[in-house]
C-alpha cells in the first residue's frame, strides 16, 4: 500500500525558509506557544516550537516578552473553543504596545470554516491562521508574514493526509516524550469533530517511529507515550499484516530504561493480541485508557461506535485475567441527544461494574457539521448537569475506595516535579498513572523512586520515600 509521507524536498524547502527567517532574526526574538486540548496538540506544539527555535527564536514563558505568539487550538468541545478565543482576545492589548508582535493561530478550531471567518472578522490583530494539515509549512508562512505583513488564512487541505517527517522538535520535558504514530481519524463518531478537522487516518512508517524511539531511549527518556486518535488501527492504511500489537512488540526490543504508554484506543479495534503483548512486555505500563462514551447499546449505536457493552466488558475481563494489576481509565459523554434516564443509568452501572481507576467525563457539546448536532431530542442543560453530578459522585466513591487500597503498599514512582499544591513536596505518577505526593529532594525529578503510601484522598496518594 502507498504511504503518505511528504516528499523530502517539501521538508527541505521548509528548512530553507527556517534559515531565511534565522538570518532575518539575528537578535533571537522570543516565541510563546499556548496549547489547548489533547496530547496530539501538545505534540504538535513541540514541533511548532522546534521550528521556531530553528528560526532563531528563544522560548519564553511570558506573553509580555514574546515577539511571536502561536495559539494552538482545540475544537472537541465548545468550552475549549471559547477559552482559545478569549485568550486571543486578551492579546489585543499586547499588539497595541508592540506593533511588531506576530500573533498566529493554528490547530483544530481554526480548521473549521465558520471559526476561520469569525477570526478573520472579529480578531483583526491575528496575523495568520493555519490548519492542522499545514503545520509543517509554518516557516514559509511566517517568512511571508514577516516580509509582507499581510494577513493570511491557510486552511485548504493542500497536502491533506501527508505526513511530515524530519521536522525539528522542542520537547517540553527532559524525561517524558510524545511520539505520534498516526494522524487523523476514520471513525466519524456522530458527536465528534476530529475527522473533519484532522482528516483521514494515516500511519507513520514503522521505521520512522522506531528511529525516533531509539533516539529517545538513547537520550534517557523515561516515559514514551505513543499517540494517535485510534492507535488500535495503526498500520491498516499502510501494511497488509503489521498492526499496532506488532509495532509495540518491535518497540519493546529497543533497549533503554523507559516505560511505554499509548493513547487513545477504540474498543472496536482493541484486540486480544494487543492485550497479550501488553501482558508479556515489561516495558509497557499496565494502564489502559479505553473510552466507553456510554454504557447503553442504543446510545453506542447512535454514536456510531460499533461495539456493544458486552464486547467492551469482554475486553476488560480479558485484560484483568491477563494483568490483574491493570489500571483502567475511560471517557464518558453525558447527555448525548436522546439519552434517556434509563440509558444514563446503564452508564452508571458500567462504572459500578468496571470500577475504573479514573474517568474523564464530558457534557455533550454540539459540534457544527457533525451528525449528532442535527439529531432531535437534544438534552436540556439542566438535565445534563444533573447527570454529570451523579456520574462524578459515583466515580468519586470508587476513586476513594480504590485509592485507600494503596495505603501501606509501596509503589514505583516517576518523579515529575514539585507538587502544585505544596511546593515543598514532590509529585509523580505510578505505573497505573496515580498521582503521588511525598517529601524529597528536587534532584530526584526525572528519576524513579520507591514510595510507601501512608494516606489516600480522592485525587492523590501521599507517601514517604523508602
Ligand atoms: N461533546 C462532548 N465530549 C466529546 N468528546 C468528543 N467529542 C465530544 C463532544 N462533542 C469527548 C469524547 C472523547 C474525548 C476526547 O472527548 O469522550 O473520547
Ligand atoms: Fe472522535 Fe471517534 Fe475519532 Fe475518537 S474515534 S477522534 S471520538 S471520531
Short mmCIF file of C-alpha atoms in Angstrom, two decimals, residues 9-392:
data_model
loop_
_atom_site.label_atom_id
_atom_site.label_comp_id
_atom_site.label_asym_id
_atom_site.label_seq_id
_atom_site.Cartn_x
_atom_site.Cartn_y
_atom_site.Cartn_z
CA UNK A 9 12.04 18.13 -0.97
CA UNK A 10 8.98 19.71 0.65
CA UNK A 11 10.56 19.43 4.08
CA UNK A 12 13.91 20.68 2.74
CA UNK A 13 12.07 23.71 1.38
CA UNK A 14 10.81 24.44 4.91
CA UNK A 15 14.39 24.16 6.24
CA UNK A 16 15.35 26.79 3.65
CA UNK A 17 12.63 29.09 5.00
CA UNK A 18 13.83 28.39 8.55
CA UNK A 19 17.30 29.51 7.51
CA UNK A 20 15.90 32.67 5.88
CA UNK A 21 13.94 33.64 8.99
CA UNK A 22 17.02 32.89 11.14
CA UNK A 23 19.06 35.30 9.00
CA UNK A 24 16.36 37.94 9.40
CA UNK A 25 16.28 37.30 13.17
CA UNK A 26 19.88 37.71 14.42
CA UNK A 27 18.86 39.01 17.86
CA UNK A 28 16.97 35.93 18.91
CA UNK A 29 13.41 37.22 19.22
CA UNK A 30 11.15 35.34 21.62
CA UNK A 31 8.32 32.86 20.99
CA UNK A 32 5.46 31.84 23.26
CA UNK A 33 3.18 28.93 22.34
CA UNK A 34 -0.21 28.43 24.02
CA UNK A 35 -1.69 24.93 23.72
CA UNK A 36 -5.27 23.77 24.21
CA UNK A 37 -6.64 20.25 24.01
CA UNK A 38 -5.22 16.78 23.78
CA UNK A 39 -1.73 15.28 23.78
CA UNK A 40 -1.71 15.32 19.98
CA UNK A 41 -1.90 19.10 20.20
CA UNK A 42 0.89 19.12 22.82
CA UNK A 43 2.99 17.10 20.39
CA UNK A 44 2.16 19.49 17.53
CA UNK A 45 3.15 22.45 19.70
CA UNK A 46 6.52 20.81 20.34
CA UNK A 47 7.05 20.76 16.55
CA UNK A 48 5.94 24.38 16.19
CA UNK A 49 8.30 25.41 18.98
CA UNK A 50 11.05 23.26 17.42
CA UNK A 51 10.65 25.08 14.10
CA UNK A 52 10.61 28.48 15.86
CA UNK A 53 13.84 27.64 17.74
CA UNK A 54 15.42 26.57 14.44
CA UNK A 55 14.39 30.02 13.14
CA UNK A 56 16.40 31.69 15.89
CA UNK A 57 13.61 32.33 18.41
CA UNK A 58 14.13 31.63 22.09
CA UNK A 59 11.28 30.23 24.15
CA UNK A 60 9.65 32.49 26.74
CA UNK A 61 7.04 31.66 29.37
CA UNK A 62 5.91 35.29 29.40
CA UNK A 63 3.46 36.55 26.77
CA UNK A 64 4.51 40.13 27.58
CA UNK A 65 8.07 39.37 26.38
CA UNK A 66 7.05 37.48 23.27
CA UNK A 67 7.64 38.68 19.70
CA UNK A 68 5.75 35.73 18.26
CA UNK A 69 2.70 34.12 19.89
CA UNK A 70 1.18 30.92 18.49
CA UNK A 71 -2.18 29.73 19.83
CA UNK A 72 -2.72 26.04 19.10
CA UNK A 73 -6.47 25.46 19.45
CA UNK A 74 -8.84 22.55 20.17
CA UNK A 75 -12.35 22.00 18.78
CA UNK A 76 -13.54 18.92 20.63
CA UNK A 77 -15.91 20.86 22.89
CA UNK A 78 -17.27 24.38 22.77
CA UNK A 79 -15.65 25.20 26.10
CA UNK A 80 -12.14 24.72 24.64
CA UNK A 81 -13.02 26.92 21.67
CA UNK A 82 -14.33 29.72 23.84
CA UNK A 83 -11.20 29.60 26.02
CA UNK A 84 -8.93 29.91 22.97
CA UNK A 85 -10.96 32.82 21.59
CA UNK A 86 -10.96 34.55 24.95
CA UNK A 87 -7.20 34.24 25.43
CA UNK A 88 -6.66 35.51 21.88
CA UNK A 89 -8.85 38.49 22.76
CA UNK A 90 -6.55 39.23 25.71
CA UNK A 91 -3.57 39.51 23.36
CA UNK A 92 -5.07 42.52 21.57
CA UNK A 93 -3.55 44.95 24.07
CA UNK A 94 -0.09 43.37 23.61
CA UNK A 95 -0.22 44.18 19.93
CA UNK A 96 -1.11 47.79 20.74
CA UNK A 97 2.02 48.06 22.89
CA UNK A 98 4.31 46.21 20.47
CA UNK A 99 3.39 46.76 16.81
CA UNK A 100 5.95 44.21 15.60
CA UNK A 101 4.33 41.37 17.60
CA UNK A 102 3.18 38.48 15.38
CA UNK A 103 0.11 36.53 16.50
CA UNK A 104 -0.72 33.21 14.82
CA UNK A 105 -3.47 30.66 15.40
CA UNK A 106 -3.48 27.01 14.37
CA UNK A 107 -4.95 23.63 15.29
CA UNK A 108 -8.38 22.05 15.21
CA UNK A 109 -10.62 25.05 15.95
CA UNK A 110 -9.26 27.21 13.14
CA UNK A 111 -9.56 24.30 10.71
CA UNK A 112 -13.34 24.89 10.64
CA UNK A 113 -14.68 27.34 8.07
CA UNK A 114 -17.06 29.16 10.44
CA UNK A 115 -14.33 29.71 13.03
CA UNK A 116 -11.91 30.94 10.38
CA UNK A 117 -14.49 33.53 9.28
CA UNK A 118 -15.03 34.65 12.85
CA UNK A 119 -11.29 35.15 13.39
CA UNK A 120 -10.99 36.97 10.07
CA UNK A 121 -13.69 39.47 11.01
CA UNK A 122 -13.53 39.78 14.78
CA UNK A 123 -9.82 39.30 15.57
CA UNK A 124 -8.04 41.64 13.12
CA UNK A 125 -4.83 41.54 15.16
CA UNK A 126 -4.32 37.84 14.36
CA UNK A 127 -1.71 37.86 11.59
CA UNK A 128 -2.12 34.38 10.20
CA UNK A 129 -4.01 31.17 10.68
CA UNK A 130 -3.02 27.67 9.55
CA UNK A 131 -4.93 24.40 9.73
CA UNK A 132 -3.68 21.07 11.06
CA UNK A 133 -2.55 19.77 7.66
CA UNK A 134 -0.49 22.94 7.11
CA UNK A 135 1.52 22.70 10.30
CA UNK A 136 4.75 21.79 8.55
CA UNK A 137 4.55 24.93 6.36
CA UNK A 138 4.79 27.21 9.41
CA UNK A 139 8.30 28.51 8.45
CA UNK A 140 7.17 29.52 4.96
CA UNK A 141 4.01 31.19 6.29
CA UNK A 142 5.91 33.05 8.99
CA UNK A 143 8.53 34.25 6.50
CA UNK A 144 5.78 35.57 4.22
CA UNK A 145 4.16 37.37 7.15
CA UNK A 146 7.42 39.00 8.28
CA UNK A 147 8.15 40.23 4.75
CA UNK A 148 4.69 41.29 3.54
CA UNK A 149 2.85 41.96 6.80
CA UNK A 150 -0.34 40.81 5.10
CA UNK A 151 -2.96 38.73 6.87
CA UNK A 152 -3.32 35.18 5.55
CA UNK A 153 -5.60 32.20 6.19
CA UNK A 154 -4.21 28.82 5.17
CA UNK A 155 -6.89 26.26 5.55
CA UNK A 156 -7.20 24.46 2.26
CA UNK A 157 -6.38 20.85 2.86
CA UNK A 158 -3.41 21.27 0.48
CA UNK A 159 -1.36 18.19 1.17
CA UNK A 160 -4.14 16.70 3.27
CA UNK A 161 -3.11 13.33 4.53
CA UNK A 162 0.57 13.77 4.07
CA UNK A 163 2.94 13.13 6.91
CA UNK A 164 5.90 15.41 7.50
CA UNK A 165 8.99 13.53 8.72
CA UNK A 166 12.15 15.17 9.99
CA UNK A 167 10.78 18.43 11.41
CA UNK A 168 12.67 19.82 14.40
CA UNK A 169 11.08 19.20 17.80
CA UNK A 170 11.49 21.05 21.07
CA UNK A 171 10.42 18.65 23.83
CA UNK A 172 8.77 20.27 26.82
CA UNK A 173 10.14 17.59 29.20
CA UNK A 174 13.57 16.02 29.59
CA UNK A 175 12.10 12.67 30.59
CA UNK A 176 8.60 12.36 29.14
CA UNK A 177 8.09 12.29 25.38
CA UNK A 178 5.15 12.12 22.96
CA UNK A 179 5.52 10.17 19.74
CA UNK A 180 2.73 10.46 17.17
CA UNK A 181 2.38 7.16 15.36
CA UNK A 182 -0.55 8.20 13.18
CA UNK A 183 -2.72 11.18 12.38
CA UNK A 184 -6.41 11.74 11.67
CA UNK A 185 -9.42 9.52 12.23
CA UNK A 186 -11.80 7.49 10.06
CA UNK A 187 -14.43 6.67 12.62
CA UNK A 188 -16.88 9.52 12.41
CA UNK A 189 -18.40 9.01 15.84
CA UNK A 190 -21.52 11.13 15.40
CA UNK A 191 -20.65 13.64 18.16
CA UNK A 192 -17.03 14.20 17.15
CA UNK A 193 -15.47 16.92 15.04
CA UNK A 194 -11.98 15.37 14.85
CA UNK A 195 -12.33 13.58 11.48
CA UNK A 196 -13.42 16.89 9.93
CA UNK A 197 -10.50 18.89 11.27
CA UNK A 198 -7.69 16.35 11.23
CA UNK A 199 -8.52 14.45 8.07
CA UNK A 200 -8.38 10.71 7.37
CA UNK A 201 -6.32 8.15 9.25
CA UNK A 202 -2.73 7.87 8.11
CA UNK A 203 0.07 5.93 9.77
CA UNK A 204 3.72 6.85 10.00
CA UNK A 205 6.12 4.27 8.66
CA UNK A 206 7.26 1.91 11.39
CA UNK A 207 10.94 2.58 10.57
CA UNK A 208 10.46 6.30 11.31
CA UNK A 209 8.72 5.55 14.61
CA UNK A 210 11.39 3.07 15.71
CA UNK A 211 14.14 5.55 14.79
CA UNK A 212 12.51 8.28 16.88
CA UNK A 213 12.10 5.97 19.87
CA UNK A 214 15.69 4.69 19.62
CA UNK A 215 16.87 8.30 19.85
CA UNK A 216 14.61 9.00 22.86
CA UNK A 217 15.81 5.86 24.65
CA UNK A 218 19.43 6.85 23.97
CA UNK A 219 18.74 10.33 25.35
CA UNK A 220 17.47 8.80 28.59
CA UNK A 221 13.73 9.50 28.23
CA UNK A 222 11.87 7.56 30.93
CA UNK A 223 8.33 7.63 29.63
CA UNK A 224 7.33 7.46 25.99
CA UNK A 225 3.67 7.83 25.01
CA UNK A 226 2.54 6.76 21.55
CA UNK A 227 -0.21 8.99 20.20
CA UNK A 228 -2.99 8.60 17.70
CA UNK A 229 -6.74 9.21 17.58
CA UNK A 230 -7.24 5.45 17.37
CA UNK A 231 -3.87 3.71 17.86
CA UNK A 232 -5.50 0.29 17.52
CA UNK A 233 -5.96 0.82 13.81
CA UNK A 234 -2.29 1.70 13.33
CA UNK A 235 -0.94 0.38 10.04
CA UNK A 236 -4.27 -0.50 8.39
CA UNK A 237 -3.67 2.11 5.69
CA UNK A 238 -0.06 1.07 5.21
CA UNK A 239 0.62 -2.63 5.76
CA UNK A 240 -1.08 -5.91 4.82
CA UNK A 241 -0.15 -7.70 8.02
CA UNK A 242 1.52 -5.44 10.54
CA UNK A 243 -0.63 -3.94 13.28
CA UNK A 244 -0.37 -1.95 16.48
CA UNK A 245 0.45 -5.04 18.57
CA UNK A 246 3.36 -5.80 16.19
CA UNK A 247 4.58 -2.22 16.48
CA UNK A 248 4.53 -2.43 20.29
CA UNK A 249 6.49 -5.71 20.19
CA UNK A 250 9.11 -4.13 17.91
CA UNK A 251 9.42 -1.02 20.09
CA UNK A 252 9.94 -3.16 23.19
CA UNK A 253 13.06 -4.64 21.55
CA UNK A 254 14.68 -1.19 21.79
CA UNK A 255 16.92 -1.16 24.84
CA UNK A 256 16.59 1.53 27.45
CA UNK A 257 15.17 2.37 30.84
CA UNK A 258 11.80 3.67 29.65
CA UNK A 259 8.17 2.83 30.06
CA UNK A 260 5.81 2.76 27.12
CA UNK A 261 2.27 4.13 27.13
CA UNK A 262 -0.23 4.73 24.36
CA UNK A 263 -3.47 6.53 23.68
CA UNK A 264 -6.19 6.56 22.50
CA UNK A 265 -7.68 3.12 21.96
CA UNK A 266 -11.01 2.36 20.37
CA UNK A 267 -12.88 -0.63 21.84
CA UNK A 268 -13.97 -1.80 18.39
CA UNK A 269 -10.32 -2.22 17.34
CA UNK A 270 -8.57 -3.12 20.62
CA UNK A 271 -7.51 -6.73 20.08
CA UNK A 272 -6.79 -9.67 22.38
CA UNK A 273 -3.45 -9.86 20.58
CA UNK A 274 -2.66 -6.34 21.80
CA UNK A 275 -3.59 -7.32 25.37
CA UNK A 276 -1.32 -10.38 25.13
CA UNK A 277 1.60 -8.18 24.04
CA UNK A 278 0.93 -5.81 26.94
CA UNK A 279 0.85 -8.67 29.42
CA UNK A 280 4.12 -10.09 28.04
CA UNK A 281 6.20 -6.93 27.78
CA UNK A 282 7.58 -5.39 30.98
CA UNK A 283 8.26 -2.11 29.20
CA UNK A 284 4.54 -1.44 28.61
CA UNK A 285 2.82 0.29 31.53
CA UNK A 286 -0.06 -1.77 32.88
CA UNK A 287 -2.50 1.01 32.19
CA UNK A 288 -5.25 1.17 29.60
CA UNK A 289 -7.34 4.16 28.57
CA UNK A 290 -10.39 2.72 26.83
CA UNK A 291 -13.10 5.29 26.06
CA UNK A 292 -16.55 3.84 26.74
CA UNK A 293 -18.60 7.02 25.99
CA UNK A 294 -21.86 5.34 27.07
CA UNK A 295 -23.00 2.16 28.80
CA UNK A 296 -26.13 1.87 26.66
CA UNK A 297 -26.09 -0.19 23.47
CA UNK A 298 -28.73 2.04 21.88
CA UNK A 299 -26.70 5.19 22.56
CA UNK A 300 -23.49 3.49 21.37
CA UNK A 301 -25.22 2.72 18.06
CA UNK A 302 -26.46 6.30 17.78
CA UNK A 303 -22.89 7.42 18.43
CA UNK A 304 -21.65 5.13 15.61
CA UNK A 305 -19.23 3.42 17.96
CA UNK A 306 -19.51 -0.13 16.55
CA UNK A 307 -19.25 -2.09 19.80
CA UNK A 308 -21.64 -3.22 22.49
CA UNK A 309 -21.47 -3.01 26.23
CA UNK A 310 -20.86 -6.78 26.30
CA UNK A 311 -17.96 -6.59 23.86
CA UNK A 312 -16.41 -3.82 25.95
CA UNK A 313 -16.80 -5.91 29.10
CA UNK A 314 -15.21 -8.91 27.41
CA UNK A 315 -12.11 -6.79 26.72
CA UNK A 316 -12.00 -5.67 30.35
CA UNK A 317 -12.37 -9.26 31.60
CA UNK A 318 -9.56 -10.46 29.33
CA UNK A 319 -7.26 -7.62 30.43
CA UNK A 320 -7.87 -8.36 34.10
CA UNK A 321 -7.37 -12.07 33.57
CA UNK A 322 -4.01 -11.46 31.89
CA UNK A 323 -2.92 -8.49 34.06
CA UNK A 324 -4.72 -8.48 37.42
CA UNK A 325 -2.90 -5.29 38.40
CA UNK A 326 -4.04 -3.32 35.32
CA UNK A 327 -5.37 0.17 35.83
CA UNK A 328 -8.25 1.33 33.62
CA UNK A 329 -9.49 4.75 32.66
CA UNK A 330 -12.20 5.92 30.30
CA UNK A 331 -14.04 8.82 28.65
CA UNK A 332 -17.77 9.28 29.18
CA UNK A 333 -20.13 11.67 27.40
CA UNK A 334 -23.16 12.71 29.40
CA UNK A 335 -26.34 13.92 27.69
CA UNK A 336 -25.85 12.67 24.14
CA UNK A 337 -29.00 13.56 22.11
CA UNK A 338 -31.86 11.25 23.01
CA UNK A 339 -30.14 9.75 26.08
CA UNK A 340 -32.93 8.68 28.45
CA UNK A 341 -32.70 8.42 32.23
CA UNK A 342 -32.59 4.60 31.90
CA UNK A 343 -29.79 4.78 29.35
CA UNK A 344 -27.83 7.12 31.56
CA UNK A 345 -28.31 4.64 34.43
CA UNK A 346 -26.73 1.97 32.21
CA UNK A 347 -23.62 4.16 32.09
CA UNK A 348 -23.68 4.39 35.89
CA UNK A 349 -23.99 0.62 36.14
CA UNK A 350 -20.94 0.22 33.85
CA UNK A 351 -18.95 2.41 36.24
CA UNK A 352 -20.00 0.14 39.12
CA UNK A 353 -19.20 -2.97 37.15
CA UNK A 354 -15.81 -1.97 35.76
CA UNK A 355 -14.67 0.14 38.74
CA UNK A 356 -12.40 2.40 36.68
CA UNK A 357 -9.30 3.88 38.25
CA UNK A 358 -10.15 7.18 36.63
CA UNK A 359 -12.76 8.64 34.31
CA UNK A 360 -12.80 11.75 32.13
CA UNK A 361 -16.41 12.85 31.85
CA UNK A 362 -17.78 15.45 29.46
CA UNK A 363 -21.08 17.19 28.94
CA UNK A 364 -22.18 16.54 25.38
CA UNK A 365 -21.26 19.59 23.28
CA UNK A 366 -22.90 20.24 19.91
CA UNK A 367 -20.28 20.45 17.14
CA UNK A 368 -21.05 22.14 13.83
CA UNK A 369 -21.09 19.69 10.91
CA UNK A 370 -21.43 16.50 12.98
CA UNK A 371 -24.42 14.17 12.68
CA UNK A 372 -25.38 14.41 16.34
CA UNK A 373 -25.67 18.21 16.10
CA UNK A 374 -28.82 17.84 14.00
CA UNK A 375 -30.35 14.95 15.95
CA UNK A 376 -33.66 15.50 17.64
CA UNK A 377 -34.02 15.38 21.42
CA UNK A 378 -31.03 17.46 22.37
CA UNK A 379 -30.85 17.15 26.17
CA UNK A 380 -31.55 20.33 28.18
CA UNK A 381 -28.54 21.78 30.02
CA UNK A 382 -30.03 21.27 33.50
CA UNK A 383 -30.64 17.55 32.84
CA UNK A 384 -27.09 17.16 31.52
CA UNK A 385 -25.68 18.97 34.55
CA UNK A 386 -27.66 16.79 36.96
CA UNK A 387 -26.48 13.57 35.28
CA UNK A 388 -22.92 14.85 35.25
CA UNK A 389 -23.02 15.46 39.01
CA UNK A 390 -24.39 11.99 39.68
CA UNK A 391 -21.73 10.41 37.49
CA UNK A 392 -18.97 12.27 39.32
#
